[in-house]
Every structure is written in structure tokens, then in C-alpha cells.
Amino acid sequence: NWMLSKIARVAKPSQLRFFSQAANEPDFLEQVGMYFDEAAKHTEIPEDVLNIIRKPNVTIKFNLPLKRDNGKFESIEAYRCQHSHHRLPCKGGIRYAEDVNANEVEALASLMTFKMSLTDVPFGGGKGGVKFNPREYSMAENERITRRFAMELAKKGFLGPSVDVPAPDMATGGKQMAWMVDTFKVLYGEKDVNNFGCVTGKPMSCGGIDGRPEATGLGVFYGIRTLLDYEPFCKHYNFTPGVRGKTVIIQGYGNVGSWAARFFENAGSKITGIVEWNCGIYDKKGIDVETAIKYFEEKGTFKGFKCEKYIEGGAEAQKIMEEDCDILLPCATEKSINLSNADKIKARIIGEGANGPTTYDAQKIFDKKGSVVVPDLLLNSGGVTVSYFEWLKNIQHVRLGRLIKGWEQKSANQILDVLKTPYSTEKMQDVIKGPSEKDIVYTALDDTMSKASIETFLLAKEKGVSMRVAGYIIAISKVAFCYRDAGITIQTAQSEILKQTLQQKKK
């Protein structure tokens, strides 16, 4: 089905897992805990509070009944984890994959908490998954699974603009989010005027926001560009400033990787390598990004693509990550850089576009080598940041910039009249035009990523730790500050009140 193939383009779950060769290393949830514990040592947060921050608040598992197109029935496992309620709603993607499990969902949900805390997005972390391969089911079957999943989440209090707001993740996209918001609207639309805010990552026609599809890849670019434009960072790690002229290899050419490639190329970087699930290409002279995207979308492979080197097979293609380059962007899946390949990777900067692509042991290897890992909880946060903007748009019921664009344009006209500057008509229109929604999204995302990147680097330098550990320190501390100021004893207080009420009734 052509449309389903386009929808699932962001990731092919069972196939992307070929990237991971870290079978003997701790699982994803354990590694998040290891990073958490390492960072916690650098804080003064009491252990009992750290325990509350560390553990997921609630994880549910349930089964979705499905009637296949052939009339047979199946039962499909589904999960949703709400890691932290220190802020509401909870926020995190929905992934479709055959190997989804509770551990993975809880790890990703906890990572969402820390990711949003680091970038000051006021949500608690969440994550969900449905255990199936969407490419093995028809479009109608995918729709039935998605709508039933949304219905069950809503019934259980795990879907709604004020409680839990999912978004796309592996093998999901705008179409799935449109089905989910439509299901929620049918069930609760007359009771909740903010119903379009129950999910993000929607198509524009369903309350989406301009700039969301490219947001994660753009966030990857903004984060690394900010650091390489920041003199103290370049001096500390002995880098030449700027992204212009830097060579970049990208692992995973889906939504995140392909958009990141576009932005780096537009800024003057050279894309020299691309690794996909079934093959890879390398050319030290550079690869044209748009040509590569179109070629792979049409043929499903890079075989026959004009380049210096073509490698068949996903496992073999991983070796392209070991080629000489300045920046490596792992944008595929968890644990793709591990003990089997970390010491062979020559890139000085590893920018994590995926969630958890570098294992704990691989991180230690990079630390010893002097390579800088810009971590996922910082660099991968562009998507959820723009999801926050979309959520704001939905609950405010107005497109970003709609109320100010005309006024700003009028003000600019008045300034030009006063200055009487001899601008050309084309230049004048560029000066006076108000901001579009995409202008606002890009500017706000740039500001968010720049602030968080500099903050993380400065703490890493001050503490003498990796940027990952620094990011966790900042994130954990912000959650702890919220608990400190708001308190975490409301359930105990309610229990005490109930106990006193029962005693009074007995009297």
C-alpha cells in the first residue's frame, strides 16, 4: 500500500533493529538508570527524592482485539507509561514495533521526562507502543488498531489535552495522529473544547503546526550549530568553529536523519555517508541530499546510486559510521553505537538524533578518546519542543502569529515611512512582512535549543563530566525543584484527612 509505506517511512521497526549489535550490554531501561545514578552523584538531592524521580509513576499493558480483513481475529499487546506527574499533561510518542515491551516504553518515558525538563518544556514524560509491524497489515487494519488504541487510552484516563498527549514515534506519523484525535473528538468532543490538543504531530488540516515534521532534525542541527558557533566550546574541545565545511555521516535516513541532512547541507556542511536499514553509501566528495532522498524513496535502496562506495546489507553498512568525518549523527534506534564499534568511530562529534543510540559502555569509550557526545535528551528534543508549540496552538484556538502579523507589518511600514530608506520593492516586502507560523516555530525552537545547549556545555565544563551527565544533572535538578516547591505529600495528606473523617463519624 503506497500510502501506508509513506506513513511508515519514518522507521521500519523490525528492520531498523538490525542496527543494534549490543546484545551483551545492559538493556535500554538499565542504561537510562545508570546515567541517572551517575548524574545523581553530582547533586545534593536526597536519595528518597531521587527514588521518586527515577521510577515510573504508572505503566499499563492491555490487549487490542482486531478483526482482520480476512475475518480472523487477533489480540495485539499495547503499552502506555506515564513516567512523571510532576507536570501535566504527560507527553511522549507512540511507536509501532514487533519488539515493543514494558522496559523499552518505561525507559523512553523516563528519557522524555528528562528531555523536557532540560529544555523547559512543562510536561511530564510519557511513552506508548503497540506490538505489531504496521507494514504487515492493511491500511484499514492499521486504522482499526489505532482507533481502538486511542479509545482504550481515553477510557483508562491516558489520553486527553490535560492528562496525556501522545505524538508520533517509530512507524507512526500524521495519519495515525489524525485517527487518534478524530476518535477522541467523537468520544469526548462535546465535553472538551480543547479536544484537538489530545495529540500532537497532526496534519495541518487536523490542528497541526507548520514546521513539526522537520522539527527533530532541525533541533539536531540547531544544537550542534550553536555549540560550534560558541567560542568557549570550540576552544575547550579544540574544534574549528562553525558547521561550514564539516563532513557529516548520517545513520538512519528517515524523518530525523533526512531533515538533519538538509539543514547541515544548506549551512555548508558536506554529507559524506548515509547508512540505511538495508544498505549504505559513502563519498568523500559529498552526497547530494535531495537526490539521495528521492532515489531511496523510489527504489527502497541505494543500489545503483552514483557514489564512491556502496555497501549491501544493514549490518555491513554500519561500517560506514567508521569512516573519517567530523560529525556522526546516529538517527536510527537504540544501542546502535556500542562496544562492537565505538572504538572504531573516528568522528569527533557524535550528535544523537535518535533516542538512546549510544550505550553506556560506548559513552565511556568516547569519553576516553576525547570525542564529544551531544546527548539525545538535549539534541533529540526539537520534536517535543515543537509539539509543545502545537499543543499551545490547540488550547489557544489560534494559529501562531495570527493576532500579531498584521500589526507588525503595519509597524514596519510606519518605520520605513519615517526613515525614507531607499529600499527596492522586493527588499521592502521582505523587511515589512510579519512572521509566519513557521517563522515563529523556527525562531522559538532555535532559542530553546541554543539556551539548553550552552547551559549543558557550561555545566559539563564546570563539573568535568560528559555533556550527557551534565544534561541529566540539569534535568533531575529541575524536577526535584518542582517537587521541593510544590510538595509531593498530597496522597498522604488525603489519606490522613480520610482517616480523621472516619474517626469523627465513629464518634
PDB file of C-alpha atoms in Angstrom, residues 76-368:
ATOM      1  CA  ILE A  76      -2.376  -7.202  19.953  1.00  0.00           C
ATOM      2  CA  GLU A  77      -0.420  -6.019  23.004  1.00  0.00           C
ATOM      3  CA  ALA A  78      -0.301  -2.309  23.763  1.00  0.00           C
ATOM      4  CA  TYR A  79       1.500  -0.220  26.397  1.00  0.00           C
ATOM      5  CA  ARG A  80       1.468   3.294  27.817  1.00  0.00           C
ATOM      6  CA  CYS A  81       3.751   4.632  30.534  1.00  0.00           C
ATOM      7  CA  GLN A  82       3.397   7.895  32.426  1.00  0.00           C
ATOM      8  CA  HIS A  83       6.809   8.320  33.997  1.00  0.00           C
ATOM      9  CA  SER A  84       6.315  11.553  35.918  1.00  0.00           C
ATOM     10  CA  HIS A  85       3.352  13.621  37.086  1.00  0.00           C
ATOM     11  CA  HIS A  86       5.441  16.498  38.420  1.00  0.00           C
ATOM     12  CA  ARG A  87       3.996  18.414  35.456  1.00  0.00           C
ATOM     13  CA  LEU A  88       0.863  17.664  33.451  1.00  0.00           C
ATOM     14  CA  PRO A  89      -0.038  16.638  30.863  1.00  0.00           C
ATOM     15  CA  CYS A  90       2.341  13.744  30.264  1.00  0.00           C
ATOM     16  CA  LYS A  91       3.915  13.787  26.816  1.00  0.00           C
ATOM     17  CA  GLY A  92       5.561  11.186  24.630  1.00  0.00           C
ATOM     18  CA  GLY A  93       5.327   9.320  21.350  1.00  0.00           C
ATOM     19  CA  ILE A  94       3.576   6.165  20.217  1.00  0.00           C
ATOM     20  CA  ARG A  95       5.669   3.561  18.403  1.00  0.00           C
ATOM     21  CA  TYR A  96       4.560   0.560  16.396  1.00  0.00           C
ATOM     22  CA  ALA A  97       7.092  -2.290  16.506  1.00  0.00           C
ATOM     23  CA  GLU A  98       7.109  -6.060  16.918  1.00  0.00           C
ATOM     24  CA  ASP A  99       9.509  -5.890  19.863  1.00  0.00           C
ATOM     25  CA  VAL A 100       7.816  -3.179  21.921  1.00  0.00           C
ATOM     26  CA  ASN A 101       7.862  -4.100  25.609  1.00  0.00           C
ATOM     27  CA  ALA A 102       7.288  -2.534  29.033  1.00  0.00           C
ATOM     28  CA  ASN A 103      11.019  -1.996  29.708  1.00  0.00           C
ATOM     29  CA  GLU A 104      11.530  -0.072  26.478  1.00  0.00           C
ATOM     30  CA  VAL A 105       8.418   2.061  26.994  1.00  0.00           C
ATOM     31  CA  GLU A 106       9.418   2.912  30.574  1.00  0.00           C
ATOM     32  CA  ALA A 107      12.957   3.812  29.508  1.00  0.00           C
ATOM     33  CA  LEU A 108      11.712   6.085  26.751  1.00  0.00           C
ATOM     34  CA  ALA A 109       9.132   7.668  29.069  1.00  0.00           C
ATOM     35  CA  SER A 110      11.806   8.467  31.658  1.00  0.00           C
ATOM     36  CA  LEU A 111      14.018   9.898  28.923  1.00  0.00           C
ATOM     37  CA  MET A 112      11.078  12.114  27.888  1.00  0.00           C
ATOM     38  CA  THR A 113      10.814  13.474  31.432  1.00  0.00           C
ATOM     39  CA  PHE A 114      14.486  14.445  31.488  1.00  0.00           C
ATOM     40  CA  LYS A 115      14.474  15.699  27.901  1.00  0.00           C
ATOM     41  CA  MET A 116      11.586  18.093  28.540  1.00  0.00           C
ATOM     42  CA  SER A 117      12.958  19.155  31.904  1.00  0.00           C
ATOM     43  CA  LEU A 118      16.291  20.062  30.301  1.00  0.00           C
ATOM     44  CA  THR A 119      14.634  22.195  27.597  1.00  0.00           C
ATOM     45  CA  ASP A 120      11.982  23.729  29.915  1.00  0.00           C
ATOM     46  CA  VAL A 121       9.004  22.100  28.206  1.00  0.00           C
ATOM     47  CA  PRO A 122       6.402  21.972  31.031  1.00  0.00           C
ATOM     48  CA  PHE A 123       5.238  18.351  30.670  1.00  0.00           C
ATOM     49  CA  GLY A 124       5.822  15.049  32.433  1.00  0.00           C
ATOM     50  CA  GLY A 125       7.342  12.202  30.438  1.00  0.00           C
ATOM     51  CA  GLY A 126       5.271   9.501  28.768  1.00  0.00           C
ATOM     52  CA  LYS A 127       5.609   6.860  26.058  1.00  0.00           C
ATOM     53  CA  GLY A 128       3.459   4.241  24.393  1.00  0.00           C
ATOM     54  CA  GLY A 129       3.681   1.386  21.968  1.00  0.00           C
ATOM     55  CA  VAL A 130       1.689  -1.217  20.091  1.00  0.00           C
ATOM     56  CA  LYS A 131       3.353  -4.576  19.469  1.00  0.00           C
ATOM     57  CA  PHE A 132       2.928  -5.178  15.740  1.00  0.00           C
ATOM     58  CA  ASN A 133       4.567  -4.403  12.407  1.00  0.00           C
ATOM     59  CA  PRO A 134       2.255  -1.958  10.557  1.00  0.00           C
ATOM     60  CA  ARG A 135       3.719  -2.907   7.200  1.00  0.00           C
ATOM     61  CA  GLU A 136       2.252  -6.400   7.546  1.00  0.00           C
ATOM     62  CA  TYR A 137      -1.276  -5.029   7.938  1.00  0.00           C
ATOM     63  CA  SER A 138      -3.556  -3.214   5.510  1.00  0.00           C
ATOM     64  CA  MET A 139      -4.395   0.476   5.800  1.00  0.00           C
ATOM     65  CA  ALA A 140      -7.878  -0.394   7.102  1.00  0.00           C
ATOM     66  CA  GLU A 141      -6.395  -2.730   9.729  1.00  0.00           C
ATOM     67  CA  ASN A 142      -3.899  -0.056  10.802  1.00  0.00           C
ATOM     68  CA  GLU A 143      -6.755   2.391  11.231  1.00  0.00           C
ATOM     69  CA  ARG A 144      -8.784  -0.055  13.342  1.00  0.00           C
ATOM     70  CA  ILE A 145      -5.790  -0.776  15.579  1.00  0.00           C
ATOM     71  CA  THR A 146      -5.007   2.925  16.026  1.00  0.00           C
ATOM     72  CA  ARG A 147      -8.597   3.954  16.757  1.00  0.00           C
ATOM     73  CA  ARG A 148      -9.098   1.130  19.255  1.00  0.00           C
ATOM     74  CA  PHE A 149      -5.795   2.040  20.916  1.00  0.00           C
ATOM     75  CA  ALA A 150      -6.964   5.658  21.254  1.00  0.00           C
ATOM     76  CA  MET A 151     -10.318   4.528  22.635  1.00  0.00           C
ATOM     77  CA  GLU A 152      -8.718   2.299  25.273  1.00  0.00           C
ATOM     78  CA  LEU A 153      -6.255   5.021  26.299  1.00  0.00           C
ATOM     79  CA  ALA A 154      -9.100   7.518  26.692  1.00  0.00           C
ATOM     80  CA  LYS A 155     -11.233   5.072  28.712  1.00  0.00           C
ATOM     81  CA  LYS A 156      -8.317   4.465  31.072  1.00  0.00           C
ATOM     82  CA  GLY A 157      -7.513   8.171  31.525  1.00  0.00           C
ATOM     83  CA  PHE A 158      -4.360   8.010  29.402  1.00  0.00           C
ATOM     84  CA  LEU A 159      -5.438  10.343  26.599  1.00  0.00           C
ATOM     85  CA  GLY A 160      -6.547  13.965  26.769  1.00  0.00           C
ATOM     86  CA  PRO A 161      -5.183  17.503  26.403  1.00  0.00           C
ATOM     87  CA  SER A 162      -4.800  17.953  30.161  1.00  0.00           C
ATOM     88  CA  VAL A 163      -3.676  14.442  31.166  1.00  0.00           C
ATOM     89  CA  ASP A 164      -1.656  12.638  28.458  1.00  0.00           C
ATOM     90  CA  VAL A 165      -0.749  13.845  24.965  1.00  0.00           C
ATOM     91  CA  PRO A 166       0.850  11.282  22.596  1.00  0.00           C
ATOM     92  CA  ALA A 167       2.759  12.089  19.402  1.00  0.00           C
ATOM     93  CA  PRO A 168       4.362  10.169  16.506  1.00  0.00           C
ATOM     94  CA  ASP A 169       7.343   7.923  17.047  1.00  0.00           C
ATOM     95  CA  MET A 170       8.744   4.870  15.285  1.00  0.00           C
ATOM     96  CA  ALA A 171       6.462   3.803  12.383  1.00  0.00           C
ATOM     97  CA  THR A 172       3.759   6.342  13.237  1.00  0.00           C
ATOM     98  CA  GLY A 173       3.092   9.750  11.754  1.00  0.00           C
ATOM     99  CA  GLY A 174       0.476  12.383  10.993  1.00  0.00           C
ATOM    100  CA  LYS A 175      -2.109   9.893   9.728  1.00  0.00           C
ATOM    101  CA  GLN A 176      -2.106   7.895  12.956  1.00  0.00           C
ATOM    102  CA  MET A 177      -2.376  11.102  14.983  1.00  0.00           C
ATOM    103  CA  ALA A 178      -5.316  12.219  12.819  1.00  0.00           C
ATOM    104  CA  TRP A 179      -7.107   8.925  13.535  1.00  0.00           C
ATOM    105  CA  MET A 180      -6.441   9.312  17.262  1.00  0.00           C
ATOM    106  CA  VAL A 181      -7.664  12.891  17.516  1.00  0.00           C
ATOM    107  CA  ASP A 182     -10.761  12.054  15.482  1.00  0.00           C
ATOM    108  CA  THR A 183     -11.549   9.127  17.795  1.00  0.00           C
ATOM    109  CA  PHE A 184     -11.110  11.324  20.881  1.00  0.00           C
ATOM    110  CA  LYS A 185     -13.251  14.063  19.307  1.00  0.00           C
ATOM    111  CA  VAL A 186     -16.085  11.609  18.585  1.00  0.00           C
ATOM    112  CA  LEU A 187     -15.965  10.273  22.153  1.00  0.00           C
ATOM    113  CA  TYR A 188     -15.415  13.484  24.124  1.00  0.00           C
ATOM    114  CA  GLY A 189     -15.567  16.400  21.693  1.00  0.00           C
ATOM    115  CA  GLU A 190     -18.749  17.927  23.111  1.00  0.00           C
ATOM    116  CA  LYS A 191     -17.274  17.824  26.630  1.00  0.00           C
ATOM    117  CA  ASP A 192     -13.783  19.119  25.880  1.00  0.00           C
ATOM    118  CA  VAL A 193     -13.388  22.206  23.707  1.00  0.00           C
ATOM    119  CA  ASN A 194      -9.619  21.572  23.624  1.00  0.00           C
ATOM    120  CA  ASN A 195     -10.036  18.101  22.088  1.00  0.00           C
ATOM    121  CA  PHE A 196      -7.590  18.820  19.235  1.00  0.00           C
ATOM    122  CA  GLY A 197      -4.855  19.100  21.873  1.00  0.00           C
ATOM    123  CA  CYS A 198      -5.125  15.426  22.855  1.00  0.00           C
ATOM    124  CA  VAL A 199      -2.254  14.501  20.477  1.00  0.00           C
ATOM    125  CA  THR A 200       0.428  16.404  18.574  1.00  0.00           C
ATOM    126  CA  GLY A 201       2.212  15.761  15.300  1.00  0.00           C
ATOM    127  CA  LYS A 202      -1.104  16.036  13.462  1.00  0.00           C
ATOM    128  CA  PRO A 203      -1.583  17.130   9.840  1.00  0.00           C
ATOM    129  CA  MET A 204      -2.223  20.849   9.391  1.00  0.00           C
ATOM    130  CA  SER A 205      -5.856  20.102   8.474  1.00  0.00           C
ATOM    131  CA  CYS A 206      -6.369  18.497  11.904  1.00  0.00           C
ATOM    132  CA  GLY A 207      -4.824  21.207  14.060  1.00  0.00           C
ATOM    133  CA  GLY A 208      -1.163  20.525  13.372  1.00  0.00           C
ATOM    134  CA  ILE A 209       1.552  23.155  13.261  1.00  0.00           C
ATOM    135  CA  ASP A 210       3.746  24.312  10.396  1.00  0.00           C
ATOM    136  CA  GLY A 211       7.277  23.051  10.962  1.00  0.00           C
ATOM    137  CA  ARG A 212       6.507  19.915  13.014  1.00  0.00           C
ATOM    138  CA  PRO A 213       7.659  17.231  10.501  1.00  0.00           C
ATOM    139  CA  GLU A 214      11.205  18.636  10.333  1.00  0.00           C
ATOM    140  CA  ALA A 215      11.381  19.722  13.988  1.00  0.00           C
ATOM    141  CA  THR A 216      13.542  16.909  15.399  1.00  0.00           C
ATOM    142  CA  GLY A 217      16.045  17.083  12.547  1.00  0.00           C
ATOM    143  CA  LEU A 218      16.095  20.869  12.796  1.00  0.00           C
ATOM    144  CA  GLY A 219      16.703  20.617  16.543  1.00  0.00           C
ATOM    145  CA  VAL A 220      19.693  18.352  15.876  1.00  0.00           C
ATOM    146  CA  PHE A 221      21.107  20.974  13.516  1.00  0.00           C
ATOM    147  CA  TYR A 222      20.405  23.925  15.833  1.00  0.00           C
ATOM    148  CA  GLY A 223      22.047  22.203  18.795  1.00  0.00           C
ATOM    149  CA  ILE A 224      25.305  21.333  17.019  1.00  0.00           C
ATOM    150  CA  ARG A 225      25.418  24.625  15.112  1.00  0.00           C
ATOM    151  CA  THR A 226      25.036  26.535  18.384  1.00  0.00           C
ATOM    152  CA  LEU A 227      27.893  24.652  20.028  1.00  0.00           C
ATOM    153  CA  LEU A 228      30.229  25.024  17.034  1.00  0.00           C
ATOM    154  CA  ASP A 229      29.446  28.747  16.891  1.00  0.00           C
ATOM    155  CA  TYR A 230      30.217  29.087  20.630  1.00  0.00           C
ATOM    156  CA  GLU A 231      33.875  30.007  21.103  1.00  0.00           C
ATOM    157  CA  PRO A 232      34.314  28.508  24.620  1.00  0.00           C
ATOM    158  CA  PHE A 233      33.023  25.138  23.356  1.00  0.00           C
ATOM    159  CA  CYS A 234      35.368  25.079  20.360  1.00  0.00           C
ATOM    160  CA  LYS A 235      38.303  26.182  22.480  1.00  0.00           C
ATOM    161  CA  HIS A 236      37.595  23.627  25.213  1.00  0.00           C
ATOM    162  CA  TYR A 237      37.385  20.674  22.802  1.00  0.00           C
ATOM    163  CA  ASN A 238      39.817  22.058  20.206  1.00  0.00           C
ATOM    164  CA  PHE A 239      37.328  22.309  17.323  1.00  0.00           C
ATOM    165  CA  THR A 240      37.440  24.718  14.409  1.00  0.00           C
ATOM    166  CA  PRO A 241      34.366  26.983  14.665  1.00  0.00           C
ATOM    167  CA  GLY A 242      31.223  26.637  12.542  1.00  0.00           C
ATOM    168  CA  VAL A 243      29.461  23.840  10.669  1.00  0.00           C
ATOM    169  CA  ARG A 244      30.520  25.119   7.238  1.00  0.00           C
ATOM    170  CA  GLY A 245      32.976  22.718   5.641  1.00  0.00           C
ATOM    171  CA  LYS A 246      32.411  19.989   8.247  1.00  0.00           C
ATOM    172  CA  THR A 247      31.897  16.434   6.965  1.00  0.00           C
ATOM    173  CA  VAL A 248      28.829  14.593   8.242  1.00  0.00           C
ATOM    174  CA  ILE A 249      27.794  10.912   8.225  1.00  0.00           C
ATOM    175  CA  ILE A 250      24.175  10.073   8.993  1.00  0.00           C
ATOM    176  CA  GLN A 251      22.924   6.726  10.260  1.00  0.00           C
ATOM    177  CA  GLY A 252      19.192   6.332   9.615  1.00  0.00           C
ATOM    178  CA  TYR A 253      17.794   8.331   6.691  1.00  0.00           C
ATOM    179  CA  GLY A 254      14.218   8.523   7.903  1.00  0.00           C
ATOM    180  CA  ASN A 255      12.418  11.635   9.068  1.00  0.00           C
ATOM    181  CA  VAL A 256      15.061  12.831  11.556  1.00  0.00           C
ATOM    182  CA  GLY A 257      18.152  11.928   9.522  1.00  0.00           C
ATOM    183  CA  SER A 258      16.947  13.239   6.170  1.00  0.00           C
ATOM    184  CA  TRP A 259      15.835  16.583   7.590  1.00  0.00           C
ATOM    185  CA  ALA A 260      19.062  16.979   9.570  1.00  0.00           C
ATOM    186  CA  ALA A 261      20.990  16.269   6.350  1.00  0.00           C
ATOM    187  CA  ARG A 262      19.088  19.026   4.536  1.00  0.00           C
ATOM    188  CA  PHE A 263      19.834  21.623   7.201  1.00  0.00           C
ATOM    189  CA  PHE A 264      23.514  20.730   7.504  1.00  0.00           C
ATOM    190  CA  GLU A 265      23.940  20.788   3.720  1.00  0.00           C
ATOM    191  CA  ASN A 266      22.191  24.177   3.462  1.00  0.00           C
ATOM    192  CA  ALA A 267      24.583  25.525   6.116  1.00  0.00           C
ATOM    193  CA  GLY A 268      27.630  24.462   4.090  1.00  0.00           C
ATOM    194  CA  SER A 269      28.412  21.049   5.587  1.00  0.00           C
ATOM    195  CA  LYS A 270      29.239  18.091   3.349  1.00  0.00           C
ATOM    196  CA  ILE A 271      27.228  14.866   3.750  1.00  0.00           C
ATOM    197  CA  THR A 272      29.735  12.092   3.025  1.00  0.00           C
ATOM    198  CA  GLY A 273      27.909   8.990   4.272  1.00  0.00           C
ATOM    199  CA  ILE A 274      24.378   7.620   4.703  1.00  0.00           C
ATOM    200  CA  VAL A 275      23.516   4.359   6.469  1.00  0.00           C
ATOM    201  CA  GLU A 276      20.062   2.850   5.971  1.00  0.00           C
ATOM    202  CA  TRP A 277      18.474  -0.371   7.258  1.00  0.00           C
ATOM    203  CA  ASN A 278      19.413  -2.393   4.179  1.00  0.00           C
ATOM    204  CA  CYS A 279      22.475  -0.658   2.701  1.00  0.00           C
ATOM    205  CA  GLY A 280      24.750   2.357   2.866  1.00  0.00           C
ATOM    206  CA  ILE A 281      26.664   4.809   0.672  1.00  0.00           C
ATOM    207  CA  TYR A 282      29.848   6.838   1.137  1.00  0.00           C
ATOM    208  CA  ASP A 283      31.512   9.521  -0.959  1.00  0.00           C
ATOM    209  CA  LYS A 284      34.231  11.792   0.432  1.00  0.00           C
ATOM    210  CA  LYS A 285      33.387  14.360  -2.280  1.00  0.00           C
ATOM    211  CA  GLY A 286      29.890  14.699  -0.857  1.00  0.00           C
ATOM    212  CA  ILE A 287      26.396  13.316  -1.485  1.00  0.00           C
ATOM    213  CA  ASP A 288      23.540  15.477  -2.778  1.00  0.00           C
ATOM    214  CA  VAL A 289      20.891  15.175  -0.061  1.00  0.00           C
ATOM    215  CA  GLU A 290      17.720  15.708  -2.116  1.00  0.00           C
ATOM    216  CA  THR A 291      18.891  13.345  -4.854  1.00  0.00           C
ATOM    217  CA  ALA A 292      19.616  10.644  -2.267  1.00  0.00           C
ATOM    218  CA  ILE A 293      16.220  11.119  -0.578  1.00  0.00           C
ATOM    219  CA  LYS A 294      14.307  10.820  -3.854  1.00  0.00           C
ATOM    220  CA  TYR A 295      16.370   7.839  -5.010  1.00  0.00           C
ATOM    221  CA  PHE A 296      15.802   5.861  -1.805  1.00  0.00           C
ATOM    222  CA  GLU A 297      12.080   6.700  -1.651  1.00  0.00           C
ATOM    223  CA  GLU A 298      11.607   5.492  -5.214  1.00  0.00           C
ATOM    224  CA  LYS A 299      13.768   2.339  -5.099  1.00  0.00           C
ATOM    225  CA  GLY A 300      13.925   1.403  -1.415  1.00  0.00           C
ATOM    226  CA  THR A 301      17.699   1.013  -1.746  1.00  0.00           C
ATOM    227  CA  PHE A 302      20.807   2.961  -2.724  1.00  0.00           C
ATOM    228  CA  LYS A 303      21.910   0.210  -5.104  1.00  0.00           C
ATOM    229  CA  GLY A 304      22.869   1.868  -8.374  1.00  0.00           C
ATOM    230  CA  PHE A 305      23.252   5.325  -6.788  1.00  0.00           C
ATOM    231  CA  LYS A 306      26.320   7.139  -8.121  1.00  0.00           C
ATOM    232  CA  CYS A 307      28.856   7.361  -5.294  1.00  0.00           C
ATOM    233  CA  GLU A 308      32.338   6.287  -4.292  1.00  0.00           C
ATOM    234  CA  LYS A 309      31.240   3.306  -2.212  1.00  0.00           C
ATOM    235  CA  TYR A 310      28.036   1.263  -1.929  1.00  0.00           C
ATOM    236  CA  ILE A 311      27.605  -1.429   0.750  1.00  0.00           C
ATOM    237  CA  GLU A 312      24.813  -4.002   0.612  1.00  0.00           C
ATOM    238  CA  GLY A 313      23.194  -5.239   3.835  1.00  0.00           C
ATOM    239  CA  GLY A 314      22.308  -3.400   7.042  1.00  0.00           C
ATOM    240  CA  ALA A 315      24.952  -4.995   9.272  1.00  0.00           C
ATOM    241  CA  GLU A 316      27.765  -4.384   6.777  1.00  0.00           C
ATOM    242  CA  ALA A 317      26.574  -0.845   6.038  1.00  0.00           C
ATOM    243  CA  GLN A 318      27.163   0.110   9.678  1.00  0.00           C
ATOM    244  CA  LYS A 319      30.874   0.187   8.884  1.00  0.00           C
ATOM    245  CA  ILE A 320      30.268   3.480   7.061  1.00  0.00           C
ATOM    246  CA  MET A 321      29.952   5.048  10.520  1.00  0.00           C
ATOM    247  CA  GLU A 322      33.629   4.221  10.982  1.00  0.00           C
ATOM    248  CA  GLU A 323      34.744   6.342   8.007  1.00  0.00           C
ATOM    249  CA  ASP A 324      36.548   9.649   8.558  1.00  0.00           C
ATOM    250  CA  CYS A 325      34.164  12.535   9.314  1.00  0.00           C
ATOM    251  CA  ASP A 326      33.808  15.475  11.672  1.00  0.00           C
ATOM    252  CA  ILE A 327      30.231  14.781  12.815  1.00  0.00           C
ATOM    253  CA  LEU A 328      28.363  11.481  13.121  1.00  0.00           C
ATOM    254  CA  LEU A 329      24.576  11.651  13.515  1.00  0.00           C
ATOM    255  CA  PRO A 330      23.037   8.345  14.715  1.00  0.00           C
ATOM    256  CA  CYS A 331      19.350   8.859  13.893  1.00  0.00           C
ATOM    257  CA  ALA A 332      18.086   5.274  13.815  1.00  0.00           C
ATOM    258  CA  THR A 333      17.379   3.430  17.052  1.00  0.00           C
ATOM    259  CA  GLU A 334      18.682   2.468  20.484  1.00  0.00           C
ATOM    260  CA  LYS A 335      22.124   0.941  21.099  1.00  0.00           C
ATOM    261  CA  SER A 336      23.356   1.296  17.520  1.00  0.00           C
ATOM    262  CA  ILE A 337      26.744   2.527  18.807  1.00  0.00           C
ATOM    263  CA  ASN A 338      28.083   0.004  21.281  1.00  0.00           C
ATOM    264  CA  LEU A 339      31.119  -1.981  22.370  1.00  0.00           C
ATOM    265  CA  SER A 340      31.385  -3.603  18.940  1.00  0.00           C
ATOM    266  CA  ASN A 341      32.028  -0.351  17.049  1.00  0.00           C
ATOM    267  CA  ALA A 342      32.583   2.626  19.384  1.00  0.00           C
ATOM    268  CA  ASP A 343      36.386   2.370  19.361  1.00  0.00           C
ATOM    269  CA  LYS A 344      36.385   2.323  15.536  1.00  0.00           C
ATOM    270  CA  ILE A 345      34.358   5.515  15.113  1.00  0.00           C
ATOM    271  CA  LYS A 346      36.578   8.430  14.105  1.00  0.00           C
ATOM    272  CA  ALA A 347      34.080  11.311  14.352  1.00  0.00           C
ATOM    273  CA  ARG A 348      34.973  13.928  16.975  1.00  0.00           C
ATOM    274  CA  ILE A 349      31.323  14.905  17.494  1.00  0.00           C
ATOM    275  CA  ILE A 350      28.514  12.357  17.870  1.00  0.00           C
ATOM    276  CA  GLY A 351      25.127  14.081  17.733  1.00  0.00           C
ATOM    277  CA  GLU A 352      22.356  11.782  18.916  1.00  0.00           C
ATOM    278  CA  GLY A 353      19.316  12.286  16.706  1.00  0.00           C
ATOM    279  CA  ALA A 354      17.741   9.024  17.919  1.00  0.00           C
ATOM    280  CA  ASN A 355      16.722   8.011  21.429  1.00  0.00           C
ATOM    281  CA  GLY A 356      19.479   6.092  23.194  1.00  0.00           C
ATOM    282  CA  PRO A 357      21.722   5.286  20.203  1.00  0.00           C
ATOM    283  CA  THR A 358      24.911   5.165  22.315  1.00  0.00           C
ATOM    284  CA  THR A 359      25.290   2.544  25.026  1.00  0.00           C
ATOM    285  CA  TYR A 360      26.720   3.298  28.451  1.00  0.00           C
ATOM    286  CA  ASP A 361      29.966   1.462  27.686  1.00  0.00           C
ATOM    287  CA  ALA A 362      30.298   3.173  24.290  1.00  0.00           C
ATOM    288  CA  GLN A 363      29.920   6.544  26.014  1.00  0.00           C
ATOM    289  CA  LYS A 364      32.865   5.674  28.276  1.00  0.00           C
ATOM    290  CA  ILE A 365      34.974   4.814  25.223  1.00  0.00           C
ATOM    291  CA  PHE A 366      34.180   8.186  23.648  1.00  0.00           C
ATOM    292  CA  ASP A 367      34.998   9.974  26.917  1.00  0.00           C
ATOM    293  CA  LYS A 368      38.451   8.362  26.957  1.00  0.00           C
TER     294      LYS A 368
END
